[in-house]
């Protein structure tokens, strides 16, 4: 009898020990992240083979690794934090959702922003950014700055989407493109709040502390993030504060050819891989009267289909009820699910 009791006690202890291990196993499923500084250039063929700029990227790889990488390019006045906002619920983290779906991510700071190098603003354009992203993609394919990847999907937001469009159409070196917060029509009746939100970065209390910043760099005026990027979505002070704290730089030249090449010219028809376009239903920069129909995925698809080739097999998605910066929407998981579902179908792990 005593022997049986001892065996029972031992079994209970073993079960308890197993229960204690569960939290450790749960924490182990988090992606492994590392900071990368990737040598890049703003021109097609770097002078004498030298890459004279640095692009910062946060590489996160899910447990067990991944053969497929998403390169995440943020919009103007944003940096890599856009895809993983600090101090907010995980529901706003595009990066974590993608990692949990089994894909690696590289969230970059555009050259001239965040932790990337800051050349004279006159050197920066959407095309120059596309060249820099191209060099980063090549580095990730070959594994020269970290693990190599077999498939790469380029994901952009707003100005980052213009950069992604130009990169994919020019170099044709990716396996898919996700465009968010960008269509081929600007909304003339509602874009004004976003435009007037921009001002010289040197006059901004936070940005003016950046060493060597020249007058051609811009940022958003303090207190303008909601009206510029979130309106008419529900006002959430925590979200707005997080976005304001993470705001960064943009060079005026990036806007010029983003409009010329991304909007005016049918350059996106050169993209020869699957494309997903995702928009906020109430995006005041691109959607509304005299602009893109973002009231439904089908309306968006009909408006954008003519700008893409049949090879793009265009898919579209709309986040209901939110403005421009859809990753901050309370229903952002709808976007995350749409992107990972599209990835599973069109690209694969």
Short mmCIF file of C-alpha atoms in Angstrom, two decimals:
data_model
loop_
_atom_site.label_atom_id
_atom_site.label_comp_id
_atom_site.label_asym_id
_atom_site.label_seq_id
_atom_site.Cartn_x
_atom_site.Cartn_y
_atom_site.Cartn_z
CA UNK A 1 0.00 0.00 0.00
CA UNK A 2 2.80 2.43 0.94
CA UNK A 3 4.55 1.56 -2.34
CA UNK A 4 1.41 2.45 -4.33
CA UNK A 5 1.07 5.75 -2.44
CA UNK A 6 4.70 6.57 -3.18
CA UNK A 7 4.16 5.82 -6.89
CA UNK A 8 1.00 7.96 -6.93
CA UNK A 9 2.85 10.83 -5.23
CA UNK A 10 5.65 10.57 -7.73
CA UNK A 11 3.17 10.62 -10.63
CA UNK A 12 1.44 13.70 -9.23
CA UNK A 13 4.81 15.42 -8.79
CA UNK A 14 5.74 14.58 -12.38
CA UNK A 15 2.44 15.99 -13.64
CA UNK A 16 2.97 19.16 -11.63
CA UNK A 17 6.48 19.50 -13.01
CA UNK A 18 5.06 19.16 -16.52
CA UNK A 19 2.50 21.87 -15.79
CA UNK A 20 5.25 24.18 -14.62
CA UNK A 21 7.03 23.75 -17.96
CA UNK A 22 4.05 24.89 -20.02
CA UNK A 23 4.71 28.65 -19.70
CA UNK A 24 8.33 28.10 -20.72
CA UNK A 25 7.21 26.27 -23.83
CA UNK A 26 4.67 29.00 -24.61
CA UNK A 27 7.31 31.73 -24.43
CA UNK A 28 9.54 29.69 -26.72
CA UNK A 29 7.11 30.17 -29.63
CA UNK A 30 8.01 33.86 -29.87
CA UNK A 31 9.97 34.84 -32.97
CA UNK A 32 13.73 35.36 -32.61
CA UNK A 33 14.56 38.96 -33.55
CA UNK A 34 17.81 40.73 -34.34
CA UNK A 35 18.85 44.18 -35.54
CA UNK A 36 20.56 44.42 -38.93
CA UNK A 37 22.44 47.25 -40.60
CA UNK A 38 22.35 46.50 -44.31
CA UNK A 39 24.75 48.20 -46.75
CA UNK A 40 22.71 49.80 -49.56
CA UNK A 41 22.95 52.50 -52.21
CA UNK A 42 20.45 55.02 -53.55
CA UNK A 43 21.47 54.36 -57.16
CA UNK A 44 21.01 51.39 -59.44
CA UNK A 45 24.67 50.51 -59.76
CA UNK A 46 26.64 51.66 -56.70
CA UNK A 47 29.74 53.63 -57.66
CA UNK A 48 32.66 51.20 -57.95
CA UNK A 49 30.52 48.57 -56.28
CA UNK A 50 30.42 50.51 -53.01
CA UNK A 51 27.23 50.77 -50.97
CA UNK A 52 27.47 54.12 -49.26
CA UNK A 53 24.27 54.08 -47.16
CA UNK A 54 22.94 51.88 -44.37
CA UNK A 55 19.40 50.59 -44.08
CA UNK A 56 18.33 49.47 -40.63
CA UNK A 57 16.10 46.42 -40.39
CA UNK A 58 14.57 44.37 -37.59
CA UNK A 59 14.66 40.71 -38.66
CA UNK A 60 12.25 38.37 -36.86
CA UNK A 61 12.15 34.66 -37.66
CA UNK A 62 9.49 32.30 -36.26
CA UNK A 63 10.47 29.11 -34.39
CA UNK A 64 11.71 26.47 -36.79
CA UNK A 65 12.74 29.09 -39.32
CA UNK A 66 11.04 30.13 -42.55
CA UNK A 67 11.91 29.97 -46.23
CA UNK A 68 9.77 33.04 -46.93
CA UNK A 69 10.51 36.60 -45.81
CA UNK A 70 8.29 39.67 -45.83
CA UNK A 71 10.22 42.94 -46.23
CA UNK A 72 8.09 45.64 -44.57
CA UNK A 73 8.53 49.22 -45.82
CA UNK A 74 6.80 51.97 -43.77
CA UNK A 75 5.31 55.17 -45.11
CA UNK A 76 6.48 58.77 -44.91
CA UNK A 77 7.03 60.17 -41.39
CA UNK A 78 6.89 56.58 -40.12
CA UNK A 79 9.61 54.08 -39.35
CA UNK A 80 9.69 50.32 -38.75
CA UNK A 81 7.64 50.76 -35.56
CA UNK A 82 4.56 51.12 -37.77
CA UNK A 83 4.49 47.34 -38.19
CA UNK A 84 4.97 46.67 -34.47
CA UNK A 85 3.76 49.77 -32.55
CA UNK A 86 5.26 50.10 -29.07
CA UNK A 87 3.01 50.19 -26.00
CA UNK A 88 -0.03 48.89 -27.87
CA UNK A 89 -1.92 45.61 -27.84
CA UNK A 90 -0.59 42.79 -29.99
CA UNK A 91 -3.70 43.20 -32.15
CA UNK A 92 -1.94 46.18 -33.75
CA UNK A 93 1.27 44.29 -34.50
CA UNK A 94 1.42 43.30 -38.15
CA UNK A 95 4.88 41.85 -37.52
CA UNK A 96 3.79 39.49 -34.75
CA UNK A 97 0.75 38.30 -36.71
CA UNK A 98 2.93 37.45 -39.71
CA UNK A 99 5.51 35.68 -37.55
CA UNK A 100 2.79 33.63 -35.84
CA UNK A 101 1.58 32.59 -39.29
CA UNK A 102 5.02 31.10 -39.95
CA UNK A 103 6.68 33.85 -42.02
CA UNK A 104 9.84 35.80 -41.27
CA UNK A 105 9.78 39.60 -41.39
CA UNK A 106 12.32 42.35 -41.98
CA UNK A 107 10.88 45.70 -40.86
CA UNK A 108 13.07 48.45 -42.32
CA UNK A 109 13.59 52.15 -41.78
CA UNK A 110 13.68 53.97 -45.11
CA UNK A 111 17.01 55.67 -45.76
CA UNK A 112 16.75 59.10 -44.16
CA UNK A 113 14.57 57.89 -41.30
CA UNK A 114 14.79 55.96 -38.06
CA UNK A 115 18.09 54.19 -37.54
CA UNK A 116 19.06 54.22 -41.22
CA UNK A 117 21.67 56.64 -42.54
CA UNK A 118 20.60 60.23 -43.27
CA UNK A 119 22.09 61.61 -46.46
CA UNK A 120 21.18 65.09 -47.75
CA UNK A 121 17.43 65.08 -48.31
CA UNK A 122 17.94 66.21 -51.91
CA UNK A 123 19.30 62.72 -52.69
CA UNK A 124 16.11 60.99 -51.58
CA UNK A 125 13.23 60.03 -53.83
CA UNK A 126 10.86 57.08 -54.02
CA UNK A 127 13.05 55.67 -56.81
CA UNK A 128 16.18 56.06 -54.71
CA UNK A 129 14.43 54.29 -51.84
CA UNK A 130 13.44 51.51 -54.25
CA UNK A 131 17.10 51.03 -55.17
CA UNK A 132 18.04 50.82 -51.50
CA UNK A 133 15.27 48.29 -50.80
CA UNK A 134 16.46 46.29 -53.82
CA UNK A 135 19.93 46.02 -52.31
CA UNK A 136 18.42 44.92 -48.99
CA UNK A 137 16.38 42.25 -50.77
CA UNK A 138 19.48 40.92 -52.52
CA UNK A 139 21.31 40.78 -49.19
CA UNK A 140 18.48 38.77 -47.65
CA UNK A 141 18.35 36.36 -50.59
CA UNK A 142 22.07 35.66 -50.47
CA UNK A 143 22.33 35.63 -46.69
CA UNK A 144 25.16 38.17 -46.62
CA UNK A 145 23.79 39.89 -43.48
CA UNK A 146 21.83 37.04 -41.91
CA UNK A 147 19.97 33.89 -42.91
CA UNK A 148 19.12 33.58 -46.60
CA UNK A 149 15.53 33.22 -47.86
CA UNK A 150 14.11 31.44 -50.89
CA UNK A 151 11.03 33.65 -51.29
CA UNK A 152 10.62 37.34 -50.56
CA UNK A 153 7.40 39.33 -50.50
CA UNK A 154 7.56 43.13 -50.44
CA UNK A 155 5.01 44.86 -48.19
CA UNK A 156 4.55 48.62 -48.22
CA UNK A 157 2.38 51.23 -46.59
CA UNK A 158 1.54 54.60 -48.19
CA UNK A 159 4.82 56.09 -49.46
CA UNK A 160 6.40 52.73 -48.65
CA UNK A 161 3.89 51.17 -51.05
CA UNK A 162 5.03 53.54 -53.81
CA UNK A 163 8.59 52.42 -53.07
CA UNK A 164 7.52 48.77 -53.14
CA UNK A 165 5.66 49.27 -56.43
CA UNK A 166 8.68 50.91 -58.08
CA UNK A 167 11.08 48.28 -56.73
CA UNK A 168 9.00 45.30 -57.83
CA UNK A 169 8.28 46.79 -61.26
CA UNK A 170 11.91 47.78 -61.88
CA UNK A 171 13.90 44.83 -60.55
CA UNK A 172 11.35 41.99 -60.62
CA UNK A 173 13.20 40.27 -57.78
CA UNK A 174 10.31 39.45 -55.41
CA UNK A 175 7.68 36.72 -55.24
CA UNK A 176 4.73 38.90 -54.28
CA UNK A 177 3.75 42.47 -53.39
CA UNK A 178 1.37 43.76 -50.71
CA UNK A 179 0.27 47.37 -51.20
CA UNK A 180 -1.47 49.06 -48.25
CA UNK A 181 -2.60 52.67 -47.92
CA UNK A 182 -1.93 53.45 -51.60
CA UNK A 183 -3.99 53.47 -54.80
CA UNK A 184 -3.60 55.14 -58.19
CA UNK A 185 -5.89 58.04 -57.32
CA UNK A 186 -5.42 60.79 -54.74
CA UNK A 187 -8.59 62.09 -53.06
CA UNK A 188 -8.64 65.82 -53.93
CA UNK A 189 -11.51 66.62 -51.56
CA UNK A 190 -10.08 65.02 -48.41
CA UNK A 191 -6.27 64.86 -48.75
CA UNK A 192 -5.69 68.39 -47.38
CA UNK A 193 -5.40 67.45 -43.65
CA UNK A 194 -2.54 65.10 -44.47
CA UNK A 195 -0.70 67.65 -46.60
CA UNK A 196 -1.01 70.53 -44.14
CA UNK A 197 0.21 68.28 -41.32
CA UNK A 198 3.74 68.37 -42.79
CA UNK A 199 6.30 70.94 -41.69
CA UNK A 200 10.08 71.40 -41.52
CA UNK A 201 11.63 68.79 -39.24
CA UNK A 202 14.16 71.33 -37.99
CA UNK A 203 11.32 73.24 -36.32
CA UNK A 204 10.02 70.15 -34.52
CA UNK A 205 11.10 69.80 -30.89
CA UNK A 206 11.84 66.08 -31.25
CA UNK A 207 13.24 65.90 -34.78
CA UNK A 208 15.44 68.99 -34.45
CA UNK A 209 17.69 67.03 -32.08
CA UNK A 210 18.86 64.75 -34.90
CA UNK A 211 22.46 65.66 -35.70
CA UNK A 212 23.14 66.85 -39.24
CA UNK A 213 19.49 67.18 -40.30
CA UNK A 214 19.07 69.53 -43.26
CA UNK A 215 16.13 71.89 -43.95
CA UNK A 216 14.60 69.70 -46.68
CA UNK A 217 13.54 67.00 -44.25
CA UNK A 218 9.89 67.15 -43.15
CA UNK A 219 7.80 65.63 -40.37
CA UNK A 220 4.27 66.07 -39.05
CA UNK A 221 3.43 69.07 -36.89
CA UNK A 222 2.82 68.08 -33.26
CA UNK A 223 -0.76 67.01 -32.57
CA UNK A 224 -1.66 66.31 -36.22
CA UNK A 225 -1.30 62.53 -36.41
CA UNK A 226 -4.97 61.69 -35.87
CA UNK A 227 -6.35 64.12 -38.45
CA UNK A 228 -3.64 63.20 -40.97
CA UNK A 229 -3.64 59.42 -40.71
CA UNK A 230 -6.44 57.98 -38.54
CA UNK A 231 -9.52 60.13 -39.05
CA UNK A 232 -12.43 59.26 -39.27
CA UNK A 233 -11.59 56.06 -37.41
CA UNK A 234 -12.44 55.90 -33.71
CA UNK A 235 -10.24 58.21 -31.64
CA UNK A 236 -8.01 56.24 -29.25
CA UNK A 237 -5.65 58.40 -27.21
CA UNK A 238 -3.24 55.53 -26.59
CA UNK A 239 -2.99 54.81 -30.31
CA UNK A 240 -2.49 58.47 -31.20
CA UNK A 241 0.15 58.90 -28.47
CA UNK A 242 2.04 55.83 -29.70
CA UNK A 243 1.95 57.06 -33.29
CA UNK A 244 3.04 60.56 -32.25
CA UNK A 245 5.94 59.18 -30.20
CA UNK A 246 7.10 57.06 -33.16
CA UNK A 247 6.82 59.74 -35.85
CA UNK A 248 9.83 60.30 -38.05
CA UNK A 249 11.08 61.94 -41.25
CA UNK A 250 10.26 62.24 -44.92
CA UNK A 251 12.11 64.03 -47.73
CA UNK A 252 10.00 66.16 -50.06
CA UNK A 253 11.57 64.46 -53.09
CA UNK A 254 10.11 61.12 -52.05
CA UNK A 255 6.63 62.50 -52.61
CA UNK A 256 7.38 63.93 -56.07
CA UNK A 257 8.27 60.78 -57.96
CA UNK A 258 5.96 58.64 -55.82
CA UNK A 259 3.19 60.67 -57.45
CA UNK A 260 4.77 60.75 -60.90
CA UNK A 261 5.79 57.09 -61.17
CA UNK A 262 3.36 55.53 -58.72
CA UNK A 263 0.26 57.44 -59.76
CA UNK A 264 0.65 59.12 -63.15
CA UNK A 265 2.56 56.48 -65.07
CA UNK A 266 1.15 52.94 -65.52
CA UNK A 267 4.41 51.61 -64.07
CA UNK A 268 2.71 49.05 -61.83
CA UNK A 269 1.75 47.07 -64.95
CA UNK A 270 5.37 45.87 -65.03
CA UNK A 271 4.86 43.88 -61.83
CA UNK A 272 4.77 40.21 -62.79
CA UNK A 273 4.01 38.55 -59.43
CA UNK A 274 0.82 38.32 -57.31
CA UNK A 275 -0.36 41.60 -55.78
CA UNK A 276 -2.67 42.32 -52.85
CA UNK A 277 -3.99 45.87 -52.33
CA UNK A 278 -5.47 46.67 -48.90
CA UNK A 279 -7.07 49.98 -47.92
CA UNK A 280 -8.98 51.59 -45.10
CA UNK A 281 -12.59 52.15 -46.09
CA UNK A 282 -12.37 55.82 -45.00
CA UNK A 283 -8.82 56.58 -46.20
CA UNK A 284 -8.90 60.33 -46.80
CA UNK A 285 -5.70 60.35 -48.86
CA UNK A 286 -6.81 58.01 -51.63
CA UNK A 287 -10.49 57.11 -51.20
CA UNK A 288 -13.77 58.92 -51.72
CA UNK A 289 -15.48 61.09 -54.36
CA UNK A 290 -13.32 61.68 -57.46
CA UNK A 291 -10.86 59.10 -56.07
CA UNK A 292 -10.73 55.36 -55.39
CA UNK A 293 -13.81 53.42 -54.36
CA UNK A 294 -12.83 51.81 -51.06
CA UNK A 295 -16.37 51.00 -49.95
CA UNK A 296 -15.80 47.32 -50.74
CA UNK A 297 -13.08 44.96 -51.87
CA UNK A 298 -14.81 44.54 -55.22
CA UNK A 299 -15.14 48.28 -55.76
CA UNK A 300 -11.44 48.68 -54.96
CA UNK A 301 -10.51 45.84 -57.30
CA UNK A 302 -12.45 47.30 -60.20
CA UNK A 303 -10.79 50.68 -59.75
CA UNK A 304 -7.25 49.27 -59.50
CA UNK A 305 -7.39 46.33 -61.93
CA UNK A 306 -6.46 48.40 -64.96
CA UNK A 307 -3.17 49.44 -63.35
CA UNK A 308 -1.89 45.87 -62.98
CA UNK A 309 -1.10 43.10 -65.44
CA UNK A 310 -2.88 39.76 -65.53
CA UNK A 311 0.25 38.23 -63.98
CA UNK A 312 -0.47 40.20 -60.80
CA UNK A 313 -3.70 38.24 -60.23
CA UNK A 314 -4.86 41.27 -58.26
CA UNK A 315 -6.65 40.72 -54.96
CA UNK A 316 -8.05 43.49 -52.79
CA UNK A 317 -9.16 43.96 -49.20
CA UNK A 318 -10.84 46.77 -47.26
CA UNK A 319 -10.57 47.42 -43.52
CA UNK A 320 -14.02 48.74 -42.52
CA UNK A 321 -14.41 52.11 -40.85
CA UNK A 322 -10.81 53.32 -40.63
CA UNK A 323 -8.62 55.96 -42.24
CA UNK A 324 -5.15 55.83 -43.72
CA UNK A 325 -2.95 54.04 -41.16
CA UNK A 326 -4.90 50.80 -41.07
CA UNK A 327 -2.45 48.87 -38.91
CA UNK A 328 -3.60 51.06 -36.00
CA UNK A 329 -7.28 50.20 -36.54
CA UNK A 330 -9.06 48.36 -33.70
CA UNK A 331 -9.98 45.72 -36.29
CA UNK A 332 -6.43 45.47 -37.67
CA UNK A 333 -6.45 41.66 -37.18
CA UNK A 334 -8.78 41.55 -40.20
CA UNK A 335 -5.94 43.01 -42.26
CA UNK A 336 -3.41 40.63 -40.75
CA UNK A 337 -5.60 37.62 -41.53
CA UNK A 338 -6.21 38.83 -45.08
CA UNK A 339 -2.48 39.22 -45.74
CA UNK A 340 -1.45 35.89 -44.21
CA UNK A 341 -4.31 34.09 -45.99
CA UNK A 342 -3.19 35.62 -49.29
CA UNK A 343 0.39 34.61 -48.51
CA UNK A 344 -0.63 31.03 -47.82
CA UNK A 345 -2.47 30.82 -51.14
CA UNK A 346 -0.25 32.82 -53.46
CA UNK A 347 3.29 32.43 -52.11
CA UNK A 348 3.56 29.79 -49.42
CA UNK A 349 5.97 29.27 -46.56
#
